[in-house]
Steps between C-alpha positions, in 0.01 A plus 500: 500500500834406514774612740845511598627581862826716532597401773867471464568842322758727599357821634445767226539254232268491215259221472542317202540789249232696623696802567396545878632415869378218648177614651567873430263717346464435081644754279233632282715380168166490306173705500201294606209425297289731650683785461616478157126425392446844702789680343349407153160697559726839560553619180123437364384658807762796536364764273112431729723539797620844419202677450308373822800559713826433395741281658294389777174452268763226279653326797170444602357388190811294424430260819156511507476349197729229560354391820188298372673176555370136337656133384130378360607318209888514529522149708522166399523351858768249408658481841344304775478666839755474732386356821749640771598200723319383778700563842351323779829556729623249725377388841664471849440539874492893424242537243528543088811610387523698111860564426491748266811628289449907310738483202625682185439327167401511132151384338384412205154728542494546086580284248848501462621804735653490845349676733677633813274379794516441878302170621427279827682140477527574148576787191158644538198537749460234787356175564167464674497449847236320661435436878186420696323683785593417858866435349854655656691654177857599520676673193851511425529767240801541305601826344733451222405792323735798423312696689323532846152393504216330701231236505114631575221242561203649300193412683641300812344558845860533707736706780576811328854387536493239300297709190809512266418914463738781401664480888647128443752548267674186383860638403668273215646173632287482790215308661189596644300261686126595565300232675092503555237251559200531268198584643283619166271339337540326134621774278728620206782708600835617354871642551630774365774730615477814669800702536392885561510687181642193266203268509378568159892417391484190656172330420513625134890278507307177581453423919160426573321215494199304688394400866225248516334451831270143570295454748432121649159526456541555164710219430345230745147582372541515168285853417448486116794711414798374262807474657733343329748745437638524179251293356106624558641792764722711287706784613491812213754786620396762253726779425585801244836583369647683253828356322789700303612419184790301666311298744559720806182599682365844515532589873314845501253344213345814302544739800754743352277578253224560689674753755528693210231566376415511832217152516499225626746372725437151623821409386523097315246468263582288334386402117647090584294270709660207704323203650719326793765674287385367160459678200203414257399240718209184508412272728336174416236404737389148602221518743167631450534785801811656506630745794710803352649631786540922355789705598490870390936510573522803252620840668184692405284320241165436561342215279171438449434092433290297307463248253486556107222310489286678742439138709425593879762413824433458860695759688587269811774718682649793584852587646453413847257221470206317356192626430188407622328386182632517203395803316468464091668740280618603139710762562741554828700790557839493688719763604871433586532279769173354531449175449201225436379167481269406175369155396403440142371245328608324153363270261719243297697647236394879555737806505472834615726779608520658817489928391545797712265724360511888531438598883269673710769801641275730572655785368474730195695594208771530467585321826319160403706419203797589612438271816469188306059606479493393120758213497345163406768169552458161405662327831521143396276216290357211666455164320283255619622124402263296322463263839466691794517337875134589660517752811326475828176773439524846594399517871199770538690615887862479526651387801737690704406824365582744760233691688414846431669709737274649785552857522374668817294821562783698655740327286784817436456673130825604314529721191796454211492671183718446233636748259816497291729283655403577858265397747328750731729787361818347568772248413635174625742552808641203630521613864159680539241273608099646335268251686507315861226246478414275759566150493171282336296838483290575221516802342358622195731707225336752246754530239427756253706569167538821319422551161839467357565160424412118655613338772546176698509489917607208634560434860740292670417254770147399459213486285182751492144463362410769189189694746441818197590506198456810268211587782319152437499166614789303375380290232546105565871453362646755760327357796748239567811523747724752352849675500522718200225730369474716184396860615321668210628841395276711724343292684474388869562088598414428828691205660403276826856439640591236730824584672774223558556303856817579474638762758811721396542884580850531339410320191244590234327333223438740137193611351540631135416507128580235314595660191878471580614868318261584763591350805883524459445878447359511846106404463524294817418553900645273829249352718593355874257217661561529903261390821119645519541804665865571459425717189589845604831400708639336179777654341472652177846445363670176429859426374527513134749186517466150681 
């Protein structure tokens, strides 16, 4: 991946050549891929069309058969993985400082096109920040962007006001300057934007990127795990995209389409997988254990990972923390925004690739294809040298792992259910405030979705334990510490919730689905945190601006 910042350009200048204002949206100079591969199915398919229906019978026939999405075969995995730099921020008397700059630029995504992108300290994406528990962190984010924006902390336990949601709007040219001490366990986090109702927009331009916590323990004791990052602990930031003729990403991905034959409608689907922004990517490996840090970044893709050659991995986290034992797999499922920790092993001189094979959606035709249900992606080839370093074993109990949460007989039961783009029968509002929780309580969420479609919940603020899932006992890779949970198309998740410390009344934190078209059409609900006991005298408005 190559890049070039644009710093310097004069506002509503094109970028070299590419036809667009700096930053602005792209023109759509070229059909994508996807849909011309559609548009070529039309005319074999338009006399079938007619006679079952008519024009509704060949729109839908048109896009249905273009959605079953694959690159098997088509890669050669000539480019080796980009490894987004390391930022470890800079000490003082006041904690950690990141100083982090939001900026316009052009990428090289594809061989030999420019891309139009928005990055963190560079063109595209972010670096990875990484901070250890008991630590004061400051942020001074800079928003060079064309547009207003903000800065959410995926998976950090802080104040509500310092959450980066849709109510901390960073308006271009400013600086906004959160500031937390971490008190979380080890754990995998990211940043992301989240500007109400232009979230998708933003992430699918390029800002995101990781947080990794440490813990001492970990560190001092030495537990087993590689942690060398960049070398046996590997960050892989896997998203979709789909690219127009002209280099220019497809913002709404195969959407349009969809809404009119009236599918689908997840939004980016995208037919292009990226790796730490790296197309057809490999990454030679030089240990015999190797930590691949997995980042589902895409707006709505769920991937389904394993190995080529079938070989078994120790699942040894989850978002919010380690698990107790590592659990052995073949086959791990992630939903967007969920994240995880595997180990695998290598022998000298062995390759294999890394696949997303087709998902478990939990939904029916002709939903499941056109959600991604029958899309299989090769995500990036790993080479094992023919000398490889030896690793520490696999530890049978993982330090640090945090505790399952306690959840008490009279702990308070809550009920959302999620349907179209709304949760409990209504849209986001930025001033209405759905839940008043107590501080530290426990509470346990049923969260139901309809039939229509998947979803993602994740909540801000905390982490919660998987208690149900699809009526059963969670099966050992959802037991760990958790913010984001796939919620099967009619079924019912229950969640243990442990509510923040942190005491605001006038400030929420979000709770919504993380498939962006979603969320920024309003699938998303305010929750306050105030003292035990205060719950009913809370108000249930808050300002909509701060």
């Amino acid at each position: 991946m190559t890049s070039r910042p644009d710093n310097e350009q004069v506002p509503g200048v094109p970028p070299h050549g590419t036809g667009e204002p700096t930053g602005g949206r792209p023109l759509r100079t070229g059909r994508s891929r996807t849909r011309r591969r559609v548009l070529k199915t039309a005319g074999g398919l338009l006399g079938a069309g007619v006679l079952v229906g008519g024009a509704y019978a060949v729109n839908f026939a048109v896009v249905y058969n273009g959605r079953k999405q694959s690159n098997v075969g088509k890669l050669k995995f000539a480019n080796a993985v980009h490894i987004p730099r390391l930022l470890e921020g800079r000490t003082d008397g006041a904690g950690r400082l990141f100083e982090l700059k939001a900026r316009a630029g052009t990428t090289e995504l594809l061989p030999g096109k420019q891309t139009p992108t928005w990055g963190v300290n560079g063109s595209f994406l972010g670096p990875t920040l990484r901070a250890r528990r008991g630590e004061k962190v400051r942020i001074a984010y800079d928003n060079r962007l064309p547009e207003a924006t903000t800065l959410h902390w995926h998976g950090m336990h802080l104040p509500a006001t310092m959450d980066g949601g849709p109510h901390q709007m960073v308006q271009p040219g400013a600086v906004w300057k959160p500031y937390w001490t971490i008190e979380q366990p080890a754990s995998t986090l990211w940043y992301h934007p989240h500007p109400h109702e232009e979230t998708a927009d933003h992430v699918t331009r390029g800002i995101a990127g990781m947080f990794i916590l440490d813990d001492e323990k970990e560190i001092e004791e030495r537990t087993g795990l590689p942690r060398d990052y960049g070398v046996d602990d590997i960050p892989l930031i896997v998203q979709d995209r789909t690219f127009n003729d002209d280099g220019t990403m497809e913002m709404r991905g195969a959407s349009t389409l969809e809404s009119f034959a009236g599918v689908g409608g997840l939004g980016v689907l995208g037919d292009t997988i990226l790796v730490n922004g790296t197309y057809d990517p490999h990454l030679k490996v030089t240990s015999t254990l190797v930590r691949l840090r997995l980042m589902n970044a895409s707006n709505a893709r769920v991937y389904n990972f394993g190995f080529t050659d079938d070989r078994e991995f120790h699942l040894v986290a989850q978002e919010n923390g380690l698990l107790e034992r590592p659990v052995p797999l073949r086959r791990l499922q992630l939903a967007a925004a969920e994240r995880a920790e595997i180990v695998v092993r290598f022998e000298p001189g062995h390759k294999t690739v890394l696949r997303s094979f087709e998902p478990d959606l939990g939904i029916g035709f002709p939903t499941a294809r056109m959600d991604g249900g029958q899309d299989t992606f090769d995500i990036i080839e790993l080479r094992a040298a023919q000398r490889l370093s030896k690793s520490e074993p696999l530890p049978g109990r993982l330090r640090d792992a945090p505790p399952a949460i306690e959840v008490p007989g009279d702990a308070k039961v809550r009920k959302f259910r999620m349907s179209g783009t709304q949760i409990n029968g209504k849209d986001m509002e930025m001033t209405r405030v759905d839940v008043v929780a107590a501080a530290r309580a426990v509470e346990l969420w049923d969260v139901t979705a309809s039939g229509d479609g998947m979803h993602t919940l994740h909540v801000h603020g905390l982490a919660f334990n998987v208690v149900r899932y699809k009526g059963k006992r969670p099966p050992a890779h959802l037991r760990g510490a958790k913010d984001t949970v796939h919620v099967p198309a009619g079924e019912t998740v229950r969640l243990a919730v442990a509510m923040p410390r942190y005491v605001n009344a006038d400030f929420p934190y979000m709770f919504h689905c993380h498939v962006l078209k979603h969320e920024d059409r309003g699938m998303m609900g305010q929750f306050t945190v105030v003292r035990p006991g205060t719950e009913a005298d809370a108000p249930r408005t808050v300002s909509a601006h701060h």
